[in-house]
Amino acid sequence: MKTDVKIGLALGGGGARGLAHLLVLEVFDELGIQPKAISGASIGALIGALYASGIKARDIRDYVDSHMKIKKEDHLWRLEGRNLMQMVKLLDLDFSGTGLIKGEHFSHFLYEILEAEDFSDLKIPLSVAATDFWDSSEVVFEEGPVLPAVKASMSVPGVFTPVTYQGRVLVDGACVNPVPWDLLRGCDVVIGVNVLGRLQPSNSLKPPKAAKVVLDTFEVMQRTILSQRLRCNPPDLFLDPPITGVGIFDFHKAKIVYRQSEGIVQELREFLEKMV
């Protein structure tokens, strides 16, 4: 199934909740439709880069699932021992004070599967959003090496060490543009995918731990930015799966993300089928 309509696809930030992007991309693959262009911030930049390099969505999903195998015991989901050690190595802890995670091991992880080194090698044009820490501005990458752009876009403040690149100190692109559909140019139809999910209130009146407050407040600000952008210049289709109970590092909860995102799969399929 083909369409001459030029579709732009924007993939937003949200950590492990970004695995929902894979379900969106699987619909494109199933219908035989290729986006004209892709833009991404944070986890959306990573998955967008992998897909734009020519890897099918199902292959990306299988790779993630194979590295994050889980088993259920006594009603609790646990990472298997081997996969837990892989996650620990991937985290690459940083004790220098600039972030909790260096990200160098993460770079090697990306190199294992990324099928393009430069933006010019990509099969689908890609725009990656990052944030200049010092002047609070958006930095958009569309040329040059892919890896530093993706690393910068995923550098959650206080968690990943900021990326110093091209004379700038760069952090997570979702700080300024959580779902960067405005970066998609020359497209007839624009689709935005928000994976920030929903905050899940605690039954207790006790305040959450400091780390959770910091990360969740960061996401509160992203939701506020996103709300304003939706009022001013919304995409043609905005997909917003109601993901709850999944933190940014809960990649072992992939099945939960997939299940909670089933609604947007059908919504997207019906939307695309009307254009072909």
CSV table of C-alpha atoms in Angstrom, one decimal:
chain,number,residue,atom,x,y,z
A,1,MET,CA,0.0,0.0,0.0
A,2,LYS,CA,1.5,3.3,-1.1
A,3,THR,CA,0.6,6.9,-0.8
A,4,ASP,CA,1.8,10.1,-2.6
A,5,VAL,CA,1.0,12.2,0.5
A,6,LYS,CA,4.2,13.4,2.1
A,7,ILE,CA,3.9,12.5,5.8
A,8,GLY,CA,6.1,14.0,8.5
A,9,LEU,CA,6.5,12.1,11.7
A,10,ALA,CA,7.6,13.8,15.0
A,11,LEU,CA,8.7,11.5,17.8
A,12,GLY,CA,8.8,12.9,21.3
A,13,GLY,CA,10.7,12.4,24.5
A,14,GLY,CA,9.7,10.2,27.5
A,15,GLY,CA,12.4,7.7,28.2
A,16,ALA,CA,11.2,4.1,28.3
A,17,ARG,CA,7.7,5.2,27.4
A,18,GLY,CA,9.3,6.0,24.0
A,19,LEU,CA,9.1,2.3,23.1
A,20,ALA,CA,5.5,3.2,22.1
A,21,HIS,CA,7.1,4.9,19.0
A,22,LEU,CA,8.0,1.4,17.8
A,23,LEU,CA,4.3,0.5,17.5
A,24,VAL,CA,3.7,3.7,15.5
A,25,LEU,CA,6.5,2.8,13.1
A,26,GLU,CA,5.3,-0.7,12.8
A,27,VAL,CA,2.0,0.6,11.4
A,28,PHE,CA,3.9,2.5,8.7
A,29,ASP,CA,5.8,-0.7,7.8
A,30,GLU,CA,2.6,-2.8,7.7
A,31,LEU,CA,0.9,-0.3,5.4
A,32,GLY,CA,4.0,0.1,3.2
A,33,ILE,CA,4.1,3.8,3.9
A,34,GLN,CA,7.4,5.7,4.4
A,35,PRO,CA,7.5,9.0,6.1
A,36,LYS,CA,8.8,11.9,4.0
A,37,ALA,CA,10.7,13.2,7.0
A,38,ILE,CA,11.2,12.4,10.7
A,39,SER,CA,12.0,14.6,13.6
A,40,GLY,CA,12.8,13.6,17.2
A,41,ALA,CA,13.7,14.7,20.7
A,42,SER,CA,15.3,12.6,23.3
A,43,ILE,CA,14.2,8.9,23.0
A,44,GLY,CA,12.3,10.0,19.9
A,45,ALA,CA,15.6,11.1,18.3
A,46,LEU,CA,17.2,7.7,19.0
A,47,ILE,CA,14.3,5.6,17.6
A,48,GLY,CA,13.9,8.1,14.8
A,49,ALA,CA,17.6,7.7,13.9
A,50,LEU,CA,17.5,3.9,14.0
A,51,TYR,CA,14.4,3.8,11.8
A,52,ALA,CA,15.7,6.5,9.4
A,53,SER,CA,18.9,4.5,8.9
A,54,GLY,CA,16.8,1.7,7.3
A,55,ILE,CA,16.0,-0.7,10.2
A,56,LYS,CA,12.5,-2.0,10.3
A,57,ALA,CA,10.5,-1.1,13.4
A,58,ARG,CA,9.9,-4.8,14.3
A,59,ASP,CA,13.7,-5.4,14.2
A,60,ILE,CA,14.3,-2.5,16.6
A,61,ARG,CA,11.6,-3.9,18.9
A,62,ASP,CA,13.1,-7.4,18.8
A,63,TYR,CA,16.5,-6.0,19.6
A,64,VAL,CA,15.2,-4.1,22.6
A,65,ASP,CA,13.2,-7.0,23.8
A,66,SER,CA,16.2,-9.4,23.5
A,67,HIS,CA,18.3,-7.0,25.7
A,68,MET,CA,15.6,-6.4,28.2
A,69,LYS,CA,14.2,-9.9,28.7
A,70,ILE,CA,12.0,-10.1,31.7
A,71,LYS,CA,10.3,-12.8,33.8
A,72,LYS,CA,7.4,-12.8,36.1
A,73,GLU,CA,7.8,-14.2,39.6
A,74,ASP,CA,5.4,-13.8,42.5
A,75,HIS,CA,3.5,-11.2,40.6
A,76,LEU,CA,6.7,-9.0,40.3
A,77,TRP,CA,8.5,-8.2,37.0
A,78,ARG,CA,12.2,-8.6,37.2
A,79,LEU,CA,15.1,-8.2,34.9
A,80,GLU,CA,17.0,-11.4,34.3
A,81,GLY,CA,20.5,-11.5,35.7
A,82,ARG,CA,22.4,-11.2,32.4
A,83,ASN,CA,20.1,-8.4,31.2
A,84,LEU,CA,20.4,-6.6,34.6
A,85,MET,CA,24.2,-6.5,34.2
A,86,GLN,CA,23.8,-5.2,30.6
A,87,MET,CA,21.7,-2.4,32.0
A,88,VAL,CA,24.3,-1.6,34.7
A,89,LYS,CA,27.0,-1.5,32.1
A,90,LEU,CA,24.9,0.6,29.8
A,91,LEU,CA,24.2,3.2,32.5
A,92,ASP,CA,28.0,3.9,32.7
A,93,LEU,CA,27.8,5.8,36.1
A,94,ASP,CA,29.5,9.2,36.3
A,95,PHE,CA,30.9,10.4,39.7
A,96,SER,CA,32.3,13.7,38.3
A,97,GLY,CA,29.3,15.7,39.4
A,98,THR,CA,28.1,16.7,35.8
A,99,GLY,CA,25.6,13.9,35.6
A,100,LEU,CA,24.8,10.4,36.9
A,101,ILE,CA,25.5,8.7,33.6
A,102,LYS,CA,28.4,9.4,31.2
A,103,GLY,CA,26.7,7.9,28.1
A,104,GLU,CA,29.9,6.5,26.6
A,105,HIS,CA,28.8,2.9,26.9
A,106,PHE,CA,25.5,3.9,25.5
A,107,SER,CA,27.3,5.2,22.4
A,108,HIS,CA,28.8,1.8,21.9
A,109,PHE,CA,25.4,0.2,22.3
A,110,LEU,CA,24.1,2.5,19.5
A,111,TYR,CA,27.0,1.7,17.2
A,112,GLU,CA,26.0,-2.0,17.4
A,113,ILE,CA,22.7,-1.3,15.6
A,114,LEU,CA,22.8,2.1,14.0
A,115,GLU,CA,23.2,1.7,10.2
A,116,ALA,CA,24.4,5.2,9.5
A,117,GLU,CA,27.2,7.3,10.7
A,118,ASP,CA,26.3,10.6,9.0
A,119,PHE,CA,22.9,12.3,8.4
A,120,SER,CA,23.7,12.0,4.7
A,121,ASP,CA,23.7,8.2,5.1
A,122,LEU,CA,20.1,8.1,6.4
A,123,LYS,CA,17.4,6.8,4.1
A,124,ILE,CA,14.8,9.2,5.5
A,125,PRO,CA,15.7,12.9,6.3
A,126,LEU,CA,16.0,13.4,10.0
A,127,SER,CA,15.9,16.4,12.3
A,128,VAL,CA,17.2,16.1,15.9
A,129,ALA,CA,16.4,18.6,18.5
A,130,ALA,CA,18.8,19.4,21.4
A,131,THR,CA,19.1,22.3,23.8
A,132,ASP,CA,22.0,24.7,24.3
A,133,PHE,CA,22.3,24.8,28.1
A,134,TRP,CA,23.9,28.2,28.4
A,135,ASP,CA,21.7,30.3,26.1
A,136,SER,CA,18.5,28.2,26.6
A,137,SER,CA,18.0,27.8,22.8
A,138,GLU,CA,17.0,25.0,20.6
A,139,VAL,CA,19.8,23.4,18.5
A,140,VAL,CA,18.6,21.4,15.5
A,141,PHE,CA,20.9,18.8,13.8
A,142,GLU,CA,20.2,17.8,10.2
A,143,GLU,CA,23.8,17.2,9.0
A,144,GLY,CA,27.1,15.8,10.2
A,145,PRO,CA,27.6,12.8,12.4
A,146,VAL,CA,24.4,11.3,13.8
A,147,LEU,CA,25.7,9.9,17.1
A,148,PRO,CA,26.7,13.1,18.9
A,149,ALA,CA,23.4,14.7,17.9
A,150,VAL,CA,21.4,11.8,19.3
A,151,LYS,CA,23.4,11.7,22.5
A,152,ALA,CA,22.9,15.4,23.0
A,153,SER,CA,19.2,15.1,22.4
A,154,MET,CA,18.9,12.4,25.0
A,155,SER,CA,21.0,14.1,27.7
A,156,VAL,CA,18.4,14.4,30.5
A,157,PRO,CA,19.6,17.2,32.8
A,158,GLY,CA,21.1,15.9,36.0
A,159,VAL,CA,21.0,12.3,34.7
A,160,PHE,CA,23.2,12.1,31.6
A,161,THR,CA,26.4,14.1,31.4
A,162,PRO,CA,25.8,17.0,29.0
A,163,VAL,CA,27.4,16.7,25.6
A,164,THR,CA,30.0,19.2,24.5
A,165,TYR,CA,29.8,19.5,20.8
A,166,GLN,CA,30.6,22.2,18.2
A,167,GLY,CA,31.5,24.7,21.0
A,168,ARG,CA,28.2,24.2,22.8
A,169,VAL,CA,27.1,22.4,26.0
A,170,LEU,CA,24.0,20.4,25.0
A,171,VAL,CA,21.3,18.8,27.0
A,172,ASP,CA,17.9,17.0,26.2
A,173,GLY,CA,16.0,18.4,23.3
A,174,ALA,CA,12.8,17.9,25.1
A,175,CYS,CA,13.7,20.8,27.4
A,176,VAL,CA,12.6,23.2,24.7
A,177,ASN,CA,10.7,21.1,22.1
A,178,PRO,CA,9.2,17.9,23.6
A,179,VAL,CA,7.6,16.8,20.3
A,180,PRO,CA,9.3,18.7,17.5
A,181,TRP,CA,6.7,18.6,14.7
A,182,ASP,CA,7.6,22.2,13.8
A,183,LEU,CA,10.9,20.9,12.4
A,184,LEU,CA,9.1,19.0,9.6
A,185,ARG,CA,9.2,21.0,6.4
A,186,GLY,CA,7.7,20.2,3.0
A,187,CYS,CA,5.2,17.7,4.4
A,188,ASP,CA,1.5,17.6,3.4
A,189,VAL,CA,0.5,15.9,6.7
A,190,VAL,CA,2.3,16.1,10.1
A,191,ILE,CA,1.9,13.5,12.8
A,192,GLY,CA,3.1,14.1,16.4
A,193,VAL,CA,3.6,11.4,18.9
A,194,ASN,CA,3.7,12.3,22.6
A,195,VAL,CA,5.0,9.7,25.0
A,196,LEU,CA,5.3,11.7,28.2
A,197,GLY,CA,2.4,9.7,29.6
A,198,ARG,CA,0.5,10.5,32.7
A,199,LEU,CA,1.7,11.2,36.2
A,200,GLN,CA,0.3,8.6,38.6
A,201,PRO,CA,-0.7,10.2,42.0
A,202,SER,CA,0.4,8.3,45.1
A,203,ASN,CA,-2.3,7.1,47.5
A,204,SER,CA,-0.1,8.5,50.3
A,205,LEU,CA,0.1,12.2,51.2
A,206,LYS,CA,3.8,11.7,51.8
A,207,PRO,CA,5.9,13.7,49.2
A,208,PRO,CA,7.8,11.6,46.6
A,209,LYS,CA,11.6,11.1,46.8
A,210,ALA,CA,13.9,13.9,45.6
A,211,ALA,CA,14.9,12.1,42.4
A,212,LYS,CA,11.3,11.5,41.4
A,213,VAL,CA,10.4,15.1,42.1
A,214,VAL,CA,13.2,16.4,39.9
A,215,LEU,CA,12.5,14.1,37.0
A,216,ASP,CA,8.7,14.4,37.2
A,217,THR,CA,9.0,18.2,37.5
A,218,PHE,CA,11.1,18.2,34.3
A,219,GLU,CA,8.2,16.4,32.6
A,220,VAL,CA,5.7,18.8,34.0
A,221,MET,CA,7.5,21.6,32.3
A,222,GLN,CA,7.6,19.6,29.0
A,223,ARG,CA,3.8,19.1,29.2
A,224,THR,CA,3.3,22.8,29.7
A,225,ILE,CA,5.5,23.6,26.7
A,226,LEU,CA,3.6,21.0,24.7
A,227,SER,CA,0.2,22.3,25.7
A,228,GLN,CA,1.2,25.8,24.5
A,229,ARG,CA,2.5,24.5,21.2
A,230,LEU,CA,-0.7,22.5,20.6
A,231,ARG,CA,-2.8,25.6,21.1
A,232,CYS,CA,-0.6,27.7,18.7
A,233,ASN,CA,0.2,25.2,15.9
A,234,PRO,CA,-1.0,21.7,16.3
A,235,PRO,CA,0.0,18.8,14.0
A,236,ASP,CA,-2.7,17.2,11.8
A,237,LEU,CA,-2.7,14.1,14.0
A,238,PHE,CA,-1.5,14.1,17.7
A,239,LEU,CA,-1.1,10.7,19.2
A,240,ASP,CA,-1.0,10.6,23.0
A,241,PRO,CA,-1.0,7.2,24.6
A,242,PRO,CA,-2.2,7.2,28.2
A,243,ILE,CA,1.0,5.5,29.6
A,244,THR,CA,1.1,5.3,33.4
A,245,GLY,CA,3.3,3.6,36.0
A,246,VAL,CA,6.4,3.6,33.7
A,247,GLY,CA,9.5,5.7,34.6
A,248,ILE,CA,12.1,6.9,32.1
A,249,PHE,CA,14.5,4.0,32.8
A,250,ASP,CA,11.8,1.3,33.1
A,251,PHE,CA,12.7,-0.4,29.8
A,252,HIS,CA,11.9,-3.7,31.4
A,253,LYS,CA,8.3,-2.6,31.4
A,254,ALA,CA,8.1,-2.7,27.6
A,255,LYS,CA,5.1,-5.0,27.6
A,256,ILE,CA,3.2,-2.5,29.7
A,257,VAL,CA,4.1,0.3,27.3
A,258,TYR,CA,3.0,-1.7,24.3
A,259,ARG,CA,-0.3,-2.7,26.0
A,260,GLN,CA,-1.1,0.9,27.1
A,261,SER,CA,-0.3,2.2,23.6
A,262,GLU,CA,-2.7,-0.2,21.6
A,263,GLY,CA,-5.3,2.6,21.2
A,264,ILE,CA,-3.0,4.9,19.2
A,265,VAL,CA,-2.1,2.0,16.9
A,266,GLN,CA,-5.7,1.7,15.7
A,267,GLU,CA,-6.1,5.5,15.6
A,268,LEU,CA,-3.0,5.9,13.4
A,269,ARG,CA,-4.0,3.0,11.1
A,270,GLU,CA,-7.4,4.4,10.5
A,271,PHE,CA,-5.9,7.8,9.8
A,272,LEU,CA,-3.4,6.5,7.3
A,273,GLU,CA,-5.8,4.2,5.5
A,274,LYS,CA,-8.0,7.2,4.7
A,275,MET,CA,-5.1,8.7,2.7
A,276,VAL,CA,-4.4,5.7,0.5
